[in-house]
Amino acid sequence: MFCSRFPQSAQHIEDAIGAGKPDTLTIDRDNAAARRLDSLRGIETKPGLDRDEYPPAMFQEGGREASVRHITAGDNRGAGACIGAQCRELPNGTKVRIEVID
C-alpha cells in the first residue's frame, strides 16, 4: 500500500494494525461478499464517502471484527485496486503481509 497515493487508506491500515488488527492476512475471495456484509452492517453511509474496511473482505480475517472508517471514494477504491492487483495471481489460502510504504 502506497502512503503517498492513498493517504486515507494507508492511515486507516496503520491505525487498525496499531489497534491490534493483523498485518498478515489469508486470501479467501470466495467468502468476500458475506464478510463485507458483516463488516459494514450497522455502519451508516455518508454522501461522497466510502466505508473502508480493514482487513479487507477478500481476506479471511475481514468481516465482523473489521475496522471501518469513512474515507473518500477515490482513495478507497484506488487502494483496493492496488491491493487486488498485487494479489491477483495468488490463490486462495495464500498468506500476505500488508505493509504501508511511501
Coordinates of N, CA, C and O in Angstrom, one line a residue:
M1 N 0.9 -1.2 0.0 CA 0.0 0.0 0.0 C 0.9 1.2 0.0 O 1.8 1.3 0.8
F2 N 0.6 2.2 -0.9 CA 1.4 3.3 -1.0 C 0.8 4.5 -0.3 O -0.3 5.0 -0.7
C3 N 1.5 5.0 0.7 CA 1.0 6.1 1.6 C 0.8 7.4 0.8 O -0.2 8.0 0.9
S4 N 1.7 7.7 -0.2 CA 1.5 8.9 -0.9 C 0.4 8.9 -1.9 O -0.2 9.9 -2.2
R5 N 0.0 7.7 -2.4 CA -1.0 7.6 -3.4 C -2.4 7.5 -2.8 O -3.4 7.9 -3.3
F6 N -2.5 6.8 -1.6 CA -3.7 6.6 -0.9 C -3.6 6.9 0.6 O -3.6 6.0 1.4
P7 N -3.4 8.2 0.9 CA -3.1 8.5 2.3 C -4.2 8.1 3.3 O -3.9 7.7 4.4
Q8 N -5.5 8.3 3.0 CA -6.5 7.9 3.9 C -6.6 6.4 4.2 O -6.7 6.0 5.3
S9 N -6.5 5.6 3.1 CA -6.4 4.2 3.3 C -5.2 3.7 4.1 O -5.3 2.9 5.0
A10 N -4.1 4.3 3.8 CA -2.8 4.0 4.4 C -2.9 4.3 5.9 O -2.5 3.5 6.8
Q11 N -3.5 5.5 6.3 CA -3.6 5.8 7.7 C -4.6 4.9 8.4 O -4.3 4.5 9.5
H12 N -5.7 4.5 7.7 CA -6.6 3.5 8.3 C -5.9 2.2 8.6 O -6.1 1.6 9.6
I13 N -5.1 1.7 7.6 CA -4.4 0.4 7.8 C -3.5 0.5 9.0 O -3.4 -0.3 9.9
E14 N -2.7 1.6 9.0 CA -1.7 1.8 10.1 C -2.4 1.9 11.5 O -2.0 1.2 12.4
D15 N -3.5 2.6 11.5 CA -4.3 2.7 12.8 C -4.9 1.4 13.2 O -4.9 1.0 14.4
A16 N -5.5 0.7 12.2 CA -6.1 -0.6 12.5 C -5.0 -1.6 13.0 O -5.3 -2.4 14.0
I17 N -3.9 -1.7 12.4 CA -2.8 -2.6 12.8 C -2.3 -2.2 14.2 O -2.1 -3.0 15.1
G18 N -2.2 -0.9 14.4 CA -1.8 -0.4 15.7 C -2.7 -0.7 16.8 O -2.4 -0.9 18.0
A19 N -4.0 -0.9 16.4 CA -5.1 -1.2 17.4 C -5.2 -2.7 17.6 O -6.1 -3.2 18.3
G20 N -4.4 -3.5 16.9 CA -4.4 -5.0 17.1 C -4.9 -5.8 15.9 O -4.9 -7.0 16.0
K21 N -5.3 -5.2 14.8 CA -5.7 -5.9 13.7 C -4.5 -6.6 13.0 O -3.4 -6.0 13.1
P22 N -4.6 -7.7 12.4 CA -3.4 -8.4 11.9 C -2.9 -7.7 10.6 O -3.6 -7.1 9.8
D23 N -1.6 -7.9 10.4 CA -1.0 -7.4 9.2 C -0.7 -8.5 8.2 O -0.4 -8.3 7.0
T24 N -0.8 -9.8 8.7 CA -0.7 -10.9 7.8 C -2.1 -11.5 7.6 O -2.7 -11.9 8.6
L25 N -2.5 -11.6 6.4 CA -3.8 -11.9 6.0 C -3.9 -13.1 5.1 O -2.9 -13.3 4.3
T26 N -5.0 -13.8 5.1 CA -5.2 -15.0 4.2 C -6.2 -14.8 3.2 O -7.4 -14.4 3.5
I27 N -5.8 -14.9 1.9 CA -6.7 -14.7 0.8 C -7.8 -15.7 0.8 O -7.6 -16.9 0.9
D28 N -9.1 -15.2 0.7 CA -10.3 -16.1 0.6 C -11.3 -15.3 -0.2 O -12.2 -14.7 0.4
R29 N -11.2 -15.2 -1.5 CA -12.1 -14.5 -2.3 C -13.5 -15.0 -2.3 O -14.5 -14.3 -2.4
D30 N -13.7 -16.3 -2.1 CA -15.0 -17.0 -2.2 C -16.0 -16.5 -1.2 O -17.2 -16.5 -1.5
N31 N -15.5 -16.0 -0.1 CA -16.5 -15.6 1.0 C -16.4 -14.1 1.3 O -16.9 -13.6 2.3
A32 N -15.9 -13.4 0.3 CA -15.7 -11.9 0.5 C -17.0 -11.2 0.6 O -17.2 -10.3 1.5
A33 N -18.0 -11.5 -0.2 CA -19.3 -10.8 -0.1 C -19.9 -10.9 1.3 O -20.4 -9.9 1.8
A34 N -19.9 -12.1 1.9 CA -20.5 -12.3 3.2 C -19.7 -11.5 4.2 O -20.3 -10.9 5.1
R35 N -18.4 -11.5 4.1 CA -17.6 -10.8 5.1 C -17.8 -9.3 5.0 O -17.9 -8.6 6.0
R36 N -18.0 -8.8 3.7 CA -18.3 -7.4 3.5 C -19.6 -7.0 4.2 O -19.7 -6.0 4.9
L37 N -20.6 -7.8 4.0 CA -21.9 -7.5 4.7 C -21.7 -7.5 6.2 O -22.3 -6.6 6.8
D38 N -21.0 -8.4 6.7 CA -20.8 -8.5 8.2 C -20.0 -7.3 8.7 O -20.4 -6.7 9.7
S39 N -19.0 -6.8 8.0 CA -18.2 -5.7 8.4 C -18.9 -4.4 8.3 O -18.7 -3.5 9.2
L40 N -19.8 -4.2 7.3 CA -20.5 -2.9 7.1 C -21.9 -2.9 7.8 O -22.4 -1.8 7.8
R41 N -22.3 -4.0 8.3 CA -23.7 -4.0 9.0 C -23.7 -3.0 10.1 O -22.8 -2.9 11.0
G42 N -24.7 -2.1 10.0 CA -24.8 -1.1 11.1 C -24.0 0.2 11.0 O -24.1 1.1 11.8
I43 N -23.1 0.2 10.0 CA -22.3 1.4 9.7 C -23.0 2.3 8.7 O -23.2 1.8 7.6
E44 N -23.4 3.5 9.1 CA -24.2 4.3 8.2 C -23.3 4.8 7.0 O -22.1 4.8 7.1
T45 N -24.0 5.0 5.9 CA -23.4 5.6 4.7 C -23.3 7.1 4.9 O -24.2 7.7 5.6
K46 N -22.4 7.7 4.2 CA -22.2 9.2 4.2 C -22.0 9.6 2.8 O -21.2 9.0 2.1
P47 N -22.8 10.7 2.3 CA -22.7 11.1 1.0 C -21.2 11.5 0.6 O -20.5 12.1 1.3
G48 N -20.8 11.0 -0.6 CA -19.4 11.3 -1.1 C -18.3 10.4 -0.4 O -17.1 10.6 -0.8
L49 N -18.6 9.6 0.5 CA -17.6 8.8 1.2 C -17.9 7.3 1.0 O -19.1 6.9 1.0
D50 N -16.9 6.5 1.1 CA -17.0 5.0 1.1 C -16.7 4.6 2.5 O -16.0 5.3 3.3
R51 N -17.2 3.4 2.8 CA -16.9 2.8 4.1 C -15.7 1.8 3.9 O -15.9 0.8 3.2
D52 N -14.5 2.2 4.3 CA -13.3 1.4 4.1 C -13.2 0.4 5.2 O -13.4 0.8 6.4
E53 N -12.9 -0.8 4.9 CA -12.7 -1.8 5.9 C -11.3 -2.4 6.0 O -10.7 -2.5 4.9
Y54 N -10.8 -2.6 7.1 CA -9.5 -3.3 7.3 C -9.7 -4.3 8.5 O -10.1 -3.9 9.5
P55 N -9.4 -5.5 8.2 CA -8.9 -6.2 7.0 C -10.0 -6.2 5.9 O -11.1 -6.3 6.2
P56 N -9.5 -6.0 4.6 CA -10.5 -6.1 3.5 C -11.2 -7.4 3.5 O -10.7 -8.4 3.9
A57 N -12.4 -7.4 2.9 CA -13.3 -8.5 2.9 C -12.7 -9.7 2.1 O -13.1 -10.8 2.3
M58 N -11.7 -9.5 1.2 CA -11.2 -10.6 0.4 C -10.3 -11.5 1.2 O -9.8 -12.5 0.8
F59 N -10.1 -11.1 2.5 CA -9.2 -11.9 3.4 C -10.0 -12.5 4.5 O -11.0 -11.9 5.0
Q60 N -9.7 -13.8 4.9 CA -10.4 -14.5 5.9 C -10.5 -13.7 7.2 O -11.5 -13.8 7.9
E61 N -9.6 -12.8 7.5 CA -9.5 -12.1 8.7 C -10.5 -10.9 8.7 O -10.7 -10.2 9.7
G62 N -11.1 -10.6 7.6 CA -12.0 -9.5 7.5 C -13.4 -9.9 8.0 O -13.5 -11.0 8.5
G63 N -14.3 -9.1 7.9 CA -15.7 -9.4 8.4 C -16.1 -8.7 9.6 O -15.8 -7.5 9.8
R64 N -16.8 -9.3 10.5 CA -17.5 -8.7 11.6 C -16.5 -7.9 12.5 O -16.9 -6.9 13.0
E65 N -15.3 -8.3 12.7 CA -14.4 -7.6 13.6 C -13.5 -6.6 12.8 O -12.6 -6.0 13.4
A66 N -13.8 -6.3 11.6 CA -13.0 -5.4 10.8 C -13.2 -3.9 11.4 O -14.2 -3.6 11.9
S67 N -12.2 -3.1 11.2 CA -12.2 -1.7 11.5 C -12.9 -1.1 10.2 O -12.5 -1.4 9.1
V68 N -13.8 -0.2 10.4 CA -14.5 0.5 9.3 C -14.3 2.0 9.5 O -14.6 2.5 10.6
R69 N -14.0 2.7 8.5 CA -13.8 4.2 8.5 C -14.3 4.8 7.2 O -14.1 4.2 6.1
H70 N -14.9 5.9 7.3 CA -15.4 6.7 6.1 C -14.2 7.4 5.5 O -13.5 8.2 6.2
I71 N -13.9 7.2 4.2 CA -12.9 7.9 3.5 C -13.4 8.2 2.1 O -14.4 7.7 1.7
T72 N -12.7 9.1 1.4 CA -13.1 9.4 0.0 C -13.1 8.2 -0.9 O -12.3 7.3 -0.7
A73 N -14.1 8.2 -1.8 CA -14.2 7.0 -2.7 C -13.0 6.8 -3.5 O -12.6 5.6 -3.7
G74 N -12.4 7.8 -4.0 CA -11.2 7.6 -4.9 C -10.1 7.0 -4.2 O -9.4 6.1 -4.7
D75 N -9.8 7.4 -2.9 CA -8.8 6.8 -2.1 C -9.1 5.3 -1.8 O -8.2 4.5 -2.0
N76 N -10.3 5.1 -1.4 CA -10.7 3.7 -1.0 C -10.6 2.8 -2.2 O -10.0 1.7 -2.1
R77 N -11.1 3.2 -3.3 CA -11.2 2.3 -4.5 C -9.8 2.1 -5.1 O -9.5 1.1 -5.6
G78 N -9.0 3.2 -5.1 CA -7.7 3.1 -5.6 C -6.8 2.1 -4.8 O -6.1 1.3 -5.3
A79 N -6.9 2.2 -3.5 CA -6.2 1.3 -2.6 C -6.7 -0.1 -2.8 O -5.8 -1.0 -2.8
G80 N -8.0 -0.3 -2.9 CA -8.5 -1.6 -3.1 C -8.0 -2.2 -4.4 O -7.6 -3.4 -4.5
A81 N -7.9 -1.4 -5.4 CA -7.4 -1.9 -6.7 C -5.9 -2.2 -6.6 O -5.5 -3.2 -7.2
C82 N -5.2 -1.4 -5.9 CA -3.7 -1.7 -5.7 C -3.5 -3.0 -5.0 O -2.7 -3.8 -5.4
I83 N -4.2 -3.2 -3.9 CA -4.1 -4.5 -3.2 C -4.5 -5.7 -4.1 O -3.9 -6.7 -4.1
G84 N -5.7 -5.5 -4.7 CA -6.2 -6.5 -5.6 C -5.2 -6.9 -6.7 O -5.0 -8.1 -7.0
A85 N -4.6 -5.9 -7.3 CA -3.6 -6.2 -8.4 C -2.4 -6.9 -7.9 O -1.9 -7.8 -8.6
Q86 N -2.0 -6.6 -6.7 CA -0.8 -7.3 -6.1 C -1.1 -8.7 -5.7 O -0.2 -9.6 -5.7
C87 N -2.4 -9.0 -5.5 CA -2.8 -10.4 -5.1 C -3.4 -11.2 -6.2 O -3.8 -12.3 -6.0
R88 N -3.6 -10.6 -7.4 CA -4.4 -11.2 -8.5 C -3.9 -12.6 -8.8 O -4.8 -13.5 -9.0
E89 N -2.7 -12.9 -8.9 CA -2.2 -14.2 -9.3 C -2.0 -15.2 -8.1 O -1.7 -16.3 -8.3
L90 N -2.3 -14.7 -6.9 CA -2.2 -15.6 -5.7 C -3.4 -16.4 -5.5 O -4.5 -15.8 -5.5
P91 N -3.3 -17.6 -5.2 CA -4.5 -18.5 -4.9 C -5.1 -18.2 -3.5 O -4.4 -17.8 -2.6
N92 N -6.4 -18.6 -3.4 CA -7.0 -18.6 -2.1 C -6.1 -19.5 -1.1 O -5.5 -20.5 -1.5
G93 N -6.0 -19.0 0.1 CA -5.2 -19.7 1.1 C -3.8 -19.1 1.3 O -3.1 -19.4 2.2
T94 N -3.4 -18.3 0.3 CA -2.1 -17.6 0.4 C -2.1 -16.6 1.5 O -3.0 -15.8 1.6
K95 N -1.1 -16.6 2.3 CA -0.9 -15.5 3.3 C -0.1 -14.4 2.7 O 0.9 -14.6 2.1
V96 N -0.5 -13.2 3.0 CA 0.2 -12.0 2.5 C 0.3 -11.0 3.7 O -0.5 -11.0 4.6
R97 N 1.4 -10.2 3.7 CA 1.6 -9.2 4.7 C 1.3 -7.9 4.1 O 1.8 -7.5 3.1
I98 N 0.4 -7.1 4.8 CA 0.1 -5.8 4.3 C 1.0 -4.8 5.0 O 1.2 -4.8 6.2
E99 N 1.7 -4.0 4.2 CA 2.7 -3.0 4.7 C 2.4 -1.7 4.0 O 2.3 -1.7 2.8
V100 N 2.4 -0.6 4.7 CA 2.3 0.7 4.2 C 3.7 1.2 3.9 O 4.5 1.2 4.8
I101 N 3.9 1.6 2.7 CA 5.2 2.2 2.3 C 5.0 3.5 1.6 O 3.8 3.9 1.2
D102 N 6.0 4.3 1.4 CA 5.9 5.6 0.7 C 6.7 5.6 -0.6 O 7.6 4.9 -0.8

